[in-house]
Amino acid sequence: MPLIQRKKPPSPPPEDLPDDDDDSQKKSHHHKKSNGGADKAKWSCVDSCCWFIGCVCVTWWFLLILYNAMHASFPQYVTEAITGPLPDPPGVKLKKEGLKAMHPVVFIPGIVTGGLELWEGKQCADGLFRKRLWGGTFGEVYKRPLCWVEHMSLDNETGLDPAGIRTRAVSGLVAADYFAPGYFVWAVLIANLAHIGYEEKNMYMAAYDWRLSFQNTEVRDQTLSRMKSNIELMVSTNGGKKAVIVPHSMGVLYFLHFMKWVEAPAPMGGGGGPDWCAKHIKAVMNIGGPFLGVPKAVAGLFSAEAKDVAVARAIAPGFLDTDIFRLQTLQHVMRMTRTWDSTMSMIPKGGDTIWGGLDWSPEQGYTCSGKKQKSNETRGEESESLVTKTKPVNYGRIISFGKDVAEAHPSEIKNIDFRGAVKGQSIPNNTCRDVWTEYHDMGIGGIKAIAEYKVYTADAVIDLLHYVAPKMMARGSAHFSYGIADDLDDPKYDHPRHWSNPLETKLPNAPEMEIYSLYGVGIPTERSYIYKLNQSPDSCIPFQIYTSAHEEDEDSCLKAGVYNVDGDETVPVLSAGFMCAKAWRGKTRFNPSGIKTYVREYNHSPPANLLEGRGTQSGAHVDIMGNFALIEDIMRVATGGNGSDLGDDQVHSGIFEWSERIDLKL
């Protein structure tokens, strides 16, 4: 009963209160509401954010303590419990077989994967002496983006250092073991070689400034001379065992240049004599080599984009074309990359003879579904039932303005020649001059002439780039060439500009040497593009990939304005495999001493789950550096094996069939 007596009836609402208690009750009710409102206001969004951040930090530190406290084998135990027992890494496997370090190994990184550090800079770069501008955390990109662009660019006239700036390659194995924290490049291969006795005395990273033309790395930094000296030293200190050279990506072209340079007489060359390679090199094991260039380089130079950038540009129109919050945009990317002469080394070589014309290409009949297709030469009723129902792809048309043009019969294409077009003075966007690109000098008339030409094959692409970027291509043409030599004994091919083009130079006289093409297959790789005029009022780049051009058919290779073909996501099979599959196979005019060549393809298999990281069976252009099968092949050769020990060729693509369709004088 006492409890019942204490219970009060509910208070009537303020409007129903008696008159005599109206003022006091209203004041009390208002006071409660005020207190309630004040109590609620005490817990704001800031409080919620602080609470959330605190929980995240506590959880993070707790997990970090657990990670450091657990046994080293626990992560592997968890992974094996989920995925099953992991295979031994190649280093452990070969160590169990009793293989040991024998031949010294030289690594040659490709474009963008090697670190660059600052040795001298402008005032905006204070505090960055010997700090990485490229590779590592890329912290300076976010802190001072325009300053970073300035210090990563080269002089637009000379292709060398701008006044007051010196950016140089990082030296040692750390130059390219990791591109960024946790993102390996050479680290997995180095670690596996260490299992069988390799260390810095018999491993060497031939780091160089990958922005420069190949000959300018010697002019400015004497990189080629240092590579020659280091190889000679490693051979002499390892009992005369010849070196195994392992270049990756653009490093493949760089080492082609080196092999001609080292034998050429001084001062243009290294003065090593015609037998230097025969004395010092056992094998060259090229990984993902763009021997004949990549169409991706054309898109990069033409519109500063490739497939992924084009898709992002389509999702957020105008975002990448404007300078929002002083962030780096496509215009700044073009300004910077067009000063890097090395990018021009990867423009497709061999013209229409290699890459195809308006109505043919070596890869004709390929479908991206992975279904086997009969070649065009196959006859009979069986072939008719196996022919793909998708539209044929004209891969030889590297750039087409419009999907209809890409699919049209050659007789229906009416080209208006752009080469003689007069470049106008007016430009669509006057603000573009804030960041100089050569498109400023084209004018509306020049831009229109490019689009009206409609289709560009490999031959026409060279003229296209000369028209839209004459100053850039003038520098590039002084260092690189893109044709096919009629007579390799012609003295003009003694010039360094021809040394990285395998179709305009001979392999060294080294019959005991071996050359391998190691590359991934089974990944759609950019081969040709559909373009349109860029109508954005903010854009300073008048052309862009037409991402709306698309085919829903699973067999179609057209996705988001890009025609794909078999490759490693960056280098098409044709570029990576043709030289070893045909042009260098046996004694040919490009390989007069008959150096043995091998094609080793690695079929791409993505990781089954997140615990596998980037996968041990990947065929992707960079991820293949962690492919166990590739690493094992390299290690077996480094420990004394040869191509026969590996099983000779290993092919999953149509490279031999496609190579036979190329009519090249051998």
XYZ file of C-alpha atoms in Angstrom:
666
model
C 0.000 0.000 0.000
C 2.742 2.587 0.730
C 4.020 2.100 -2.808
C 0.532 2.545 -4.213
C 0.040 5.683 -2.150
C 3.237 7.216 -3.499
C 2.158 6.692 -7.119
C 0.988 9.961 -8.667
C -1.548 10.272 -11.438
C -0.212 11.422 -14.775
C -0.062 15.172 -15.159
C -2.513 16.674 -17.605
C -1.086 18.382 -20.686
C -0.222 22.032 -20.248
C -3.286 23.258 -22.105
C -5.623 21.355 -19.718
C -4.081 22.670 -16.471
C -6.306 24.571 -14.014
C -5.987 28.304 -14.145
C -4.498 28.686 -10.658
C -1.681 26.256 -11.355
C -1.212 27.269 -14.957
C 1.785 29.500 -14.543
C 3.697 27.294 -12.109
C 3.034 24.074 -14.036
C 3.962 25.658 -17.349
C 7.215 26.894 -15.848
C 7.962 23.432 -14.446
C 7.068 21.731 -17.757
C 9.114 24.262 -19.732
C 12.036 23.708 -17.369
C 11.866 19.932 -17.918
C 11.724 20.403 -21.688
C 14.663 22.760 -21.496
C 16.653 20.308 -19.429
C 15.713 17.475 -21.749
C 16.785 19.488 -24.770
C 20.011 20.421 -23.049
C 20.681 16.800 -22.162
C 20.145 15.735 -25.753
C 22.380 18.522 -27.085
C 25.257 17.283 -24.994
C 25.707 14.249 -27.371
C 26.528 15.759 -30.775
C 27.929 14.471 -34.072
C 31.410 15.402 -32.883
C 30.923 13.165 -29.845
C 29.808 10.305 -32.094
C 32.818 10.758 -34.369
C 35.212 10.858 -31.433
C 33.597 7.756 -29.953
C 33.854 5.931 -33.306
C 37.511 6.939 -33.814
C 38.326 5.869 -30.276
C 36.766 2.436 -30.831
C 38.675 2.004 -34.078
C 41.977 2.990 -32.449
C 41.437 0.697 -29.462
C 40.515 -2.196 -31.763
C 43.524 -1.484 -33.988
C 45.976 -1.429 -31.076
C 44.409 -4.560 -29.610
C 44.785 -6.432 -32.914
C 48.337 -5.099 -33.326
C 49.306 -6.371 -29.869
C 47.766 -9.755 -30.677
C 49.592 -9.889 -34.016
C 52.963 -9.175 -32.395
C 52.290 -11.606 -29.577
C 51.226 -14.545 -31.743
C 53.616 -17.178 -32.991
C 55.193 -16.449 -36.381
C 53.615 -19.538 -37.923
C 50.064 -18.674 -36.824
C 49.072 -16.650 -39.958
C 50.284 -19.506 -42.153
C 48.342 -21.980 -39.989
C 45.137 -19.934 -40.445
C 45.698 -19.640 -44.200
C 46.329 -23.364 -44.592
C 43.269 -24.160 -42.486
C 41.149 -22.217 -44.980
C 42.867 -22.903 -48.316
C 44.651 -26.174 -47.604
C 48.419 -26.811 -47.489
C 50.440 -24.241 -49.407
C 53.075 -25.393 -51.895
C 56.691 -24.770 -51.044
C 58.021 -21.530 -52.505
C 60.417 -22.169 -55.416
C 63.439 -21.285 -53.277
C 62.561 -23.886 -50.645
C 61.694 -26.465 -53.305
C 64.969 -26.074 -55.213
C 67.004 -25.990 -52.014
C 65.550 -29.410 -51.127
C 66.668 -30.585 -54.569
C 70.200 -29.491 -53.715
C 70.447 -26.586 -56.168
C 72.730 -23.723 -55.178
C 73.627 -20.267 -56.439
C 75.804 -20.451 -59.552
C 75.430 -17.691 -62.126
C 75.236 -14.051 -60.993
C 71.826 -12.497 -61.603
C 71.132 -8.978 -62.868
C 67.681 -7.394 -62.509
C 66.603 -4.579 -64.852
C 63.376 -2.850 -63.769
C 60.851 -1.412 -66.182
C 59.126 1.929 -66.467
C 57.622 3.418 -63.246
C 58.573 0.467 -60.984
C 61.952 1.887 -59.916
C 62.238 4.468 -57.133
C 63.359 8.055 -57.767
C 64.728 10.433 -55.139
C 65.460 14.163 -55.027
C 69.029 15.487 -54.962
C 68.380 19.125 -55.801
C 65.130 21.046 -56.024
C 63.259 24.332 -55.895
C 62.206 26.121 -52.726
C 58.844 24.345 -52.669
C 60.707 21.034 -52.200
C 62.584 22.046 -49.036
C 63.145 19.086 -46.723
C 62.977 16.467 -49.478
C 66.702 15.923 -50.051
C 67.194 12.205 -50.873
C 63.525 11.545 -50.129
C 61.571 9.439 -52.623
C 59.465 11.384 -55.067
C 58.475 8.172 -56.863
C 57.845 4.875 -55.100
C 57.309 4.428 -51.401
C 54.343 6.224 -49.844
C 53.884 8.975 -52.476
C 53.214 11.333 -49.590
C 54.451 14.388 -51.462
C 51.829 13.959 -54.183
C 49.126 14.863 -51.653
C 51.061 17.504 -49.727
C 52.328 19.597 -52.680
C 51.033 18.165 -55.956
C 52.113 20.922 -58.357
C 55.580 21.027 -56.824
C 55.772 17.244 -57.207
C 54.767 17.456 -60.883
C 57.450 20.078 -61.478
C 60.175 17.915 -59.919
C 59.059 14.754 -61.717
C 59.071 16.467 -65.121
C 62.047 16.744 -67.459
C 63.013 19.664 -69.668
C 60.614 19.775 -72.611
C 63.358 20.776 -75.047
C 66.310 18.603 -74.021
C 64.680 15.642 -72.268
C 67.184 16.127 -69.420
C 67.087 17.927 -66.041
C 65.215 21.224 -65.766
C 67.260 24.093 -64.321
C 67.775 23.712 -60.575
C 66.271 20.205 -60.325
C 68.038 16.848 -60.008
C 65.893 13.749 -59.512
C 67.846 10.493 -59.587
C 67.271 6.739 -59.447
C 67.473 4.999 -56.073
C 70.361 2.508 -56.008
C 70.628 -1.060 -54.724
C 68.098 -3.868 -54.458
C 65.733 -1.546 -52.581
C 65.340 0.517 -55.758
C 62.611 -1.772 -57.059
C 61.987 -4.577 -54.545
C 58.729 -2.878 -53.526
C 56.909 -0.183 -55.476
C 54.939 0.873 -52.403
C 54.636 -0.634 -48.908
C 53.182 -4.123 -49.316
C 53.209 -3.977 -53.139
C 56.107 -6.151 -54.282
C 57.893 -5.979 -57.614
C 61.206 -7.865 -57.368
C 61.008 -8.727 -53.657
C 59.522 -12.236 -54.046
C 62.089 -13.283 -56.652
C 64.930 -11.877 -54.541
C 63.680 -13.715 -51.434
C 63.475 -17.034 -53.283
C 66.963 -16.626 -54.745
C 68.253 -15.946 -51.227
C 67.070 -19.438 -50.163
C 69.688 -21.046 -52.407
C 72.573 -18.773 -51.477
C 72.153 -15.562 -53.446
C 73.011 -12.238 -51.847
C 74.186 -8.788 -52.958
C 77.569 -10.061 -54.104
C 75.908 -12.132 -56.841
C 72.671 -10.160 -57.350
C 72.567 -6.668 -58.824
C 69.680 -4.272 -59.488
C 70.605 -2.205 -62.542
C 68.474 0.761 -61.517
C 68.228 3.712 -63.881
C 66.122 6.830 -64.349
C 63.305 5.314 -66.390
C 62.050 8.744 -67.514
C 65.075 9.347 -69.750
C 65.734 8.048 -73.234
C 68.027 5.031 -73.068
C 71.070 6.791 -74.491
C 70.526 9.773 -72.183
C 70.829 7.519 -69.118
C 74.460 7.145 -70.200
C 74.914 10.809 -71.151
C 73.644 12.100 -67.811
C 74.264 9.285 -65.304
C 76.669 6.840 -67.014
C 74.180 4.088 -66.141
C 75.136 1.857 -69.086
C 78.825 2.095 -68.165
C 78.064 1.173 -64.564
C 75.972 -1.796 -65.703
C 78.849 -2.997 -67.906
C 81.365 -2.648 -65.048
C 79.124 -4.394 -62.530
C 78.446 -7.355 -64.822
C 82.168 -7.723 -65.536
C 82.930 -7.556 -61.800
C 80.264 -10.132 -60.889
C 81.450 -12.540 -63.590
C 85.088 -12.245 -62.494
C 84.309 -12.620 -58.772
C 82.036 -15.634 -59.340
C 84.601 -17.883 -60.951
C 83.953 -16.704 -64.499
C 80.323 -17.833 -64.439
C 78.349 -15.823 -66.990
C 75.492 -13.638 -65.814
C 71.771 -14.328 -66.146
C 69.991 -11.085 -67.049
C 66.354 -10.663 -65.961
C 64.726 -7.540 -67.440
C 61.075 -6.661 -66.861
C 58.707 -4.630 -69.053
C 60.491 -1.600 -70.573
C 63.710 -2.942 -69.053
C 63.590 -5.511 -71.888
C 63.983 -2.701 -74.445
C 66.603 -1.035 -72.275
C 68.730 -4.178 -72.247
C 68.333 -4.609 -76.021
C 69.823 -1.143 -76.296
C 72.582 -2.097 -73.853
C 73.626 -5.178 -75.864
C 74.275 -2.998 -78.920
C 75.810 -0.167 -76.887
C 78.260 -2.394 -74.990
C 79.759 -3.784 -78.196
C 79.798 -0.515 -80.168
C 83.024 1.514 -80.249
C 83.444 4.556 -77.989
C 82.407 7.310 -77.633
C 78.923 6.338 -78.872
C 79.146 2.857 -77.348
C 80.834 1.029 -74.478
C 83.792 -0.298 -76.470
C 83.400 -3.881 -75.253
C 83.979 -5.402 -78.682
C 81.882 -7.849 -80.752
C 82.314 -10.758 -78.304
C 81.452 -8.989 -75.035
C 77.964 -10.543 -74.750
C 79.300 -13.989 -75.628
C 81.845 -13.729 -72.800
C 79.600 -12.314 -70.090
C 75.962 -13.371 -70.636
C 74.547 -16.875 -70.210
C 70.863 -16.055 -70.742
C 68.460 -13.130 -71.044
C 65.127 -13.978 -69.402
C 62.723 -11.242 -70.481
C 59.584 -10.835 -68.337
C 56.562 -9.188 -69.964
C 58.696 -7.655 -72.688
C 57.042 -5.093 -75.014
C 59.506 -5.974 -77.806
C 57.248 -4.446 -80.475
C 55.659 -1.764 -78.302
C 52.163 -1.510 -76.839
C 49.042 0.240 -78.175
C 48.503 1.466 -74.611
C 51.421 3.857 -75.150
C 49.561 5.510 -78.025
C 46.481 6.188 -75.872
C 48.690 7.538 -73.091
C 50.475 10.000 -75.365
C 47.356 10.929 -77.340
C 44.886 11.585 -74.514
C 46.748 10.821 -71.260
C 44.456 7.889 -70.526
C 44.014 4.164 -70.848
C 41.028 1.916 -70.185
C 40.744 2.486 -66.429
C 41.241 6.255 -66.632
C 38.714 6.501 -69.466
C 36.075 4.688 -67.396
C 36.712 6.977 -64.404
C 36.463 9.949 -66.723
C 33.090 8.728 -67.991
C 31.717 8.140 -64.469
C 32.669 11.652 -63.329
C 32.622 13.867 -66.454
C 34.808 16.922 -66.121
C 36.333 15.938 -62.770
C 39.671 14.837 -64.215
C 39.669 17.730 -66.667
C 39.514 20.459 -64.040
C 41.996 21.540 -61.400
C 39.871 20.928 -58.315
C 41.550 21.998 -55.046
C 44.874 22.118 -56.927
C 44.855 18.338 -57.323
C 46.681 16.717 -60.226
C 44.469 16.280 -63.299
C 44.828 14.764 -66.766
C 46.247 18.019 -68.041
C 49.065 17.898 -65.496
C 49.597 14.196 -66.221
C 49.986 14.940 -69.921
C 52.324 17.850 -69.273
C 54.539 15.658 -67.093
C 54.530 12.377 -69.037
C 55.146 14.048 -72.377
C 58.520 15.147 -71.031
C 59.463 11.498 -70.336
C 61.235 10.347 -73.489
C 61.099 6.714 -72.368
C 57.347 6.568 -73.025
C 58.086 6.892 -76.749
C 60.169 3.703 -76.669
C 56.922 1.728 -76.385
C 55.086 3.137 -79.406
C 54.200 0.134 -81.646
C 57.050 -0.907 -83.941
C 56.873 -2.576 -87.322
C 53.891 -0.638 -88.633
C 51.101 -2.342 -90.552
C 53.354 -5.319 -91.377
C 53.268 -6.390 -87.729
C 50.062 -4.903 -86.303
C 47.736 -5.213 -89.284
C 45.929 -2.780 -91.565
C 42.385 -1.605 -92.178
C 41.092 -5.068 -93.014
C 43.372 -7.568 -91.266
C 45.409 -8.292 -88.138
C 47.432 -11.302 -86.959
C 44.946 -12.011 -84.149
C 41.931 -12.118 -86.469
C 39.237 -14.460 -85.081
C 40.286 -14.205 -81.424
C 37.425 -13.989 -78.910
C 37.696 -12.819 -75.327
C 35.491 -15.612 -73.958
C 38.420 -18.015 -74.063
C 36.696 -20.318 -76.565
C 39.024 -21.887 -79.076
C 38.516 -20.514 -82.557
C 39.571 -22.011 -85.849
C 41.986 -19.974 -87.910
C 40.833 -18.166 -91.026
C 42.612 -20.744 -93.149
C 40.652 -23.672 -91.703
C 38.400 -25.259 -94.314
C 35.365 -27.522 -94.343
C 31.953 -27.681 -92.777
C 33.402 -28.076 -89.301
C 35.052 -24.675 -89.476
C 31.773 -23.050 -90.513
C 30.047 -24.359 -87.399
C 32.870 -23.114 -85.169
C 33.195 -19.596 -86.544
C 32.230 -17.012 -83.949
C 28.905 -15.254 -84.426
C 30.281 -12.014 -82.993
C 31.291 -9.142 -85.220
C 34.843 -9.455 -86.543
C 37.331 -7.149 -84.860
C 39.604 -4.980 -86.974
C 42.511 -4.891 -84.529
C 44.691 -3.183 -87.135
C 42.647 -0.008 -86.626
C 44.474 1.125 -83.498
C 42.420 4.337 -83.279
C 38.936 4.761 -84.788
C 36.748 7.836 -84.387
C 33.359 6.229 -83.775
C 32.116 2.668 -83.377
C 30.623 2.671 -86.855
C 34.023 3.496 -88.331
C 35.693 0.741 -86.314
C 33.311 -1.816 -87.842
C 32.935 -0.383 -91.351
C 34.244 -2.029 -94.498
C 37.435 -0.315 -95.723
C 35.654 0.831 -98.893
C 33.122 2.747 -96.783
C 35.722 4.808 -94.926
C 36.299 8.244 -96.450
C 39.449 9.673 -94.922
C 40.313 13.368 -95.137
C 44.087 13.574 -94.826
C 45.138 15.525 -91.730
C 48.839 15.781 -92.565
C 48.506 18.937 -94.605
C 45.835 20.534 -92.442
C 46.567 24.071 -91.301
C 46.584 24.412 -87.543
C 44.347 27.247 -86.401
C 45.230 29.870 -83.818
C 42.025 29.709 -81.794
C 41.587 27.064 -79.143
C 38.372 25.808 -77.513
C 39.415 26.758 -73.997
C 41.631 29.777 -73.317
C 42.373 28.653 -69.758
C 44.327 25.682 -71.141
C 47.399 27.845 -71.521
C 47.801 27.823 -67.734
C 49.457 24.420 -68.159
C 51.201 24.104 -71.498
C 50.543 21.143 -73.762
C 51.084 20.998 -77.492
C 47.349 20.850 -78.099
C 47.360 24.630 -77.550
C 49.055 25.069 -80.917
C 46.627 22.919 -82.895
C 43.568 25.107 -82.830
C 40.046 24.032 -83.696
C 41.003 23.404 -87.322
C 43.739 20.941 -86.430
C 41.537 19.112 -83.922
C 38.772 18.745 -86.516
C 41.245 17.407 -89.107
C 42.350 14.631 -86.725
C 38.783 13.433 -86.184
C 37.925 13.563 -89.900
C 40.758 11.195 -90.796
C 38.679 8.602 -88.894
C 41.008 5.558 -88.731
C 44.653 5.178 -87.738
C 46.666 2.006 -88.277
C 50.160 1.484 -86.818
C 51.773 3.364 -89.713
C 49.379 6.310 -89.442
C 49.724 6.477 -85.639
C 53.330 7.682 -85.984
C 52.206 10.534 -88.256
C 49.334 11.291 -85.881
C 51.676 11.741 -82.914
C 54.030 13.880 -84.994
C 51.065 16.125 -85.839
C 49.575 16.514 -82.345
C 52.908 16.659 -80.443
C 55.696 17.709 -82.846
C 58.144 18.860 -80.169
C 57.734 15.678 -78.143
C 58.129 13.464 -81.200
C 61.141 15.446 -82.399
C 62.883 14.486 -79.155
C 61.591 10.932 -79.394
C 62.644 10.429 -83.007
C 66.193 11.377 -82.072
C 66.310 8.386 -79.694
C 63.876 5.767 -81.038
C 62.684 4.319 -84.350
C 59.627 2.281 -85.267
C 60.240 0.725 -88.686
C 61.617 -2.505 -90.163
C 65.130 -2.600 -91.593
C 65.496 -3.671 -95.214
C 69.270 -4.079 -94.895
C 70.617 -4.516 -91.374
C 74.168 -3.965 -92.630
C 73.334 -0.419 -93.673
C 75.570 1.922 -91.587
C 72.574 4.045 -90.606
C 71.473 1.280 -88.222
C 74.641 1.823 -86.189
C 72.942 4.882 -84.660
C 71.668 4.437 -81.062
C 68.105 5.357 -82.061
C 67.761 1.918 -83.683
C 69.288 -0.190 -80.887
C 66.102 -0.833 -78.900
C 64.069 -1.773 -81.994
C 64.503 -5.548 -82.526
C 63.325 -5.149 -86.150
C 66.182 -2.772 -86.969
C 69.117 -4.436 -85.284
C 70.890 -7.800 -84.963
C 71.340 -9.885 -81.868
C 74.972 -10.213 -80.726
C 77.263 -12.927 -82.038
C 76.776 -15.231 -79.046
C 75.588 -18.691 -80.177
C 75.785 -20.174 -76.652
C 73.545 -17.486 -75.166
C 69.814 -18.121 -74.683
C 66.911 -15.687 -74.916
C 63.553 -16.300 -73.221
C 60.205 -14.556 -73.519
C 58.379 -15.064 -70.225
C 54.921 -13.496 -70.063
C 51.382 -13.973 -68.835
C 48.349 -14.795 -70.974
C 44.628 -15.126 -70.424
C 43.896 -11.508 -69.454
C 42.060 -9.035 -71.731
C 44.701 -6.562 -72.903
C 44.243 -3.238 -74.693
C 44.809 -3.528 -78.439
C 42.818 -0.773 -80.189
C 40.544 2.127 -79.249
C 37.379 3.954 -80.249
C 37.725 7.712 -79.730
C 35.468 10.749 -79.828
C 35.934 14.497 -79.618
C 35.841 15.743 -76.033
C 33.017 18.275 -75.745
C 33.691 19.242 -72.119
C 34.133 23.030 -71.787
C 36.694 22.472 -69.033
C 38.862 20.067 -71.010
C 42.237 20.987 -72.438
C 42.648 17.553 -74.054
C 40.362 17.490 -77.109
C 40.139 13.692 -77.532
C 38.980 10.908 -75.246
C 38.148 7.209 -75.393
C 34.470 6.678 -76.216
C 33.507 4.509 -73.262
C 29.886 4.183 -74.397
C 31.019 1.951 -77.262
C 30.274 -1.477 -75.843
C 29.114 -4.976 -76.789
C 27.108 -7.180 -74.424
C 28.039 -10.443 -76.172
C 30.303 -12.505 -73.894
C 32.532 -13.343 -76.858
C 32.985 -9.675 -77.794
C 36.297 -8.010 -77.065
C 34.860 -4.474 -77.130
C 34.423 -3.119 -73.628
C 34.106 0.584 -72.752
C 35.569 1.774 -76.033
C 38.561 -0.574 -75.947
C 39.101 -3.688 -78.086
C 40.945 -6.285 -76.013
C 43.111 -9.203 -77.065
C 45.065 -11.913 -75.235
C 47.952 -10.693 -73.093
C 49.062 -9.811 -69.586
C 46.778 -6.762 -69.160
C 49.473 -4.410 -70.492
C 51.454 -6.146 -73.253
C 49.594 -8.048 -76.003
C 50.847 -11.559 -76.781
C 51.925 -10.404 -80.241
C 54.433 -7.909 -78.827
C 55.730 -10.156 -76.051
C 56.114 -13.356 -78.068
C 56.680 -12.655 -81.777
C 60.446 -12.152 -81.731
C 61.202 -15.416 -79.880
C 58.441 -17.304 -81.714
C 59.494 -16.335 -85.234
C 61.834 -13.400 -85.964
C 64.686 -14.719 -83.765
C 63.887 -18.433 -84.051
C 66.824 -20.241 -85.641
C 69.307 -18.376 -87.818
C 67.603 -15.315 -89.270
C 68.829 -11.932 -90.400
C 67.852 -10.618 -86.945
C 69.667 -13.511 -85.202
C 72.628 -14.411 -87.438
C 74.437 -16.529 -84.820
C 71.380 -18.693 -84.103
C 70.927 -17.880 -80.421
C 68.348 -20.303 -79.009
C 65.024 -18.720 -78.138
C 62.172 -19.989 -75.973
C 58.602 -18.867 -75.428
C 57.327 -19.521 -71.904
C 53.729 -18.454 -71.296
C 52.015 -18.543 -67.889
C 48.246 -18.891 -67.958
C 46.693 -16.393 -65.590
C 44.921 -17.770 -62.541
C 43.612 -15.122 -60.109
C 43.896 -15.667 -56.353
C 41.107 -17.831 -54.959
C 40.630 -15.583 -51.921
C 42.041 -12.520 -50.177
C 44.447 -14.604 -48.114
C 46.404 -15.446 -51.267
C 47.279 -11.784 -51.812
C 48.099 -11.150 -55.474
C 48.321 -14.873 -56.197
C 51.138 -17.306 -56.942
C 49.805 -18.155 -60.408
C 49.099 -14.663 -61.692
C 49.892 -13.716 -65.265
C 49.317 -9.970 -64.800
C 52.082 -7.662 -65.970
C 53.536 -6.879 -62.522
C 51.916 -9.583 -60.389
C 53.632 -12.235 -62.533
C 56.795 -11.332 -60.631
C 55.321 -13.417 -57.798
C 54.335 -16.342 -60.051
C 55.934 -19.491 -58.586
C 56.301 -21.198 -61.980
C 58.083 -18.200 -63.500
C 60.365 -17.815 -60.484
C 61.258 -21.504 -60.639
C 62.136 -21.216 -64.341
C 64.454 -18.286 -63.649
C 66.093 -20.050 -60.721
C 66.718 -23.252 -62.667
C 68.531 -21.299 -65.373
C 70.468 -19.292 -62.773
C 71.624 -22.559 -61.158
C 72.974 -23.916 -64.437
C 69.930 -25.181 -66.346
C 68.883 -24.326 -69.879
C 65.757 -24.211 -72.008
C 65.670 -27.969 -72.490
C 65.675 -28.463 -68.714
C 62.577 -26.263 -68.508
C 60.779 -28.264 -71.190
C 61.464 -25.912 -74.123
C 58.425 -23.830 -75.164
C 55.307 -23.554 -73.010
C 52.461 -21.978 -74.978
C 48.787 -21.365 -74.174
C 47.978 -18.643 -76.718
C 47.893 -18.519 -80.503
C 51.291 -16.838 -80.783
C 52.783 -19.306 -83.299
C 49.681 -19.180 -85.505
C 49.532 -15.379 -85.321
C 53.244 -15.069 -86.049
C 52.861 -17.094 -89.246
C 50.324 -14.586 -90.553
C 52.952 -11.835 -90.457
C 54.771 -11.543 -93.746
C 58.228 -10.489 -92.578
C 61.441 -11.083 -94.461
C 63.673 -13.278 -92.285
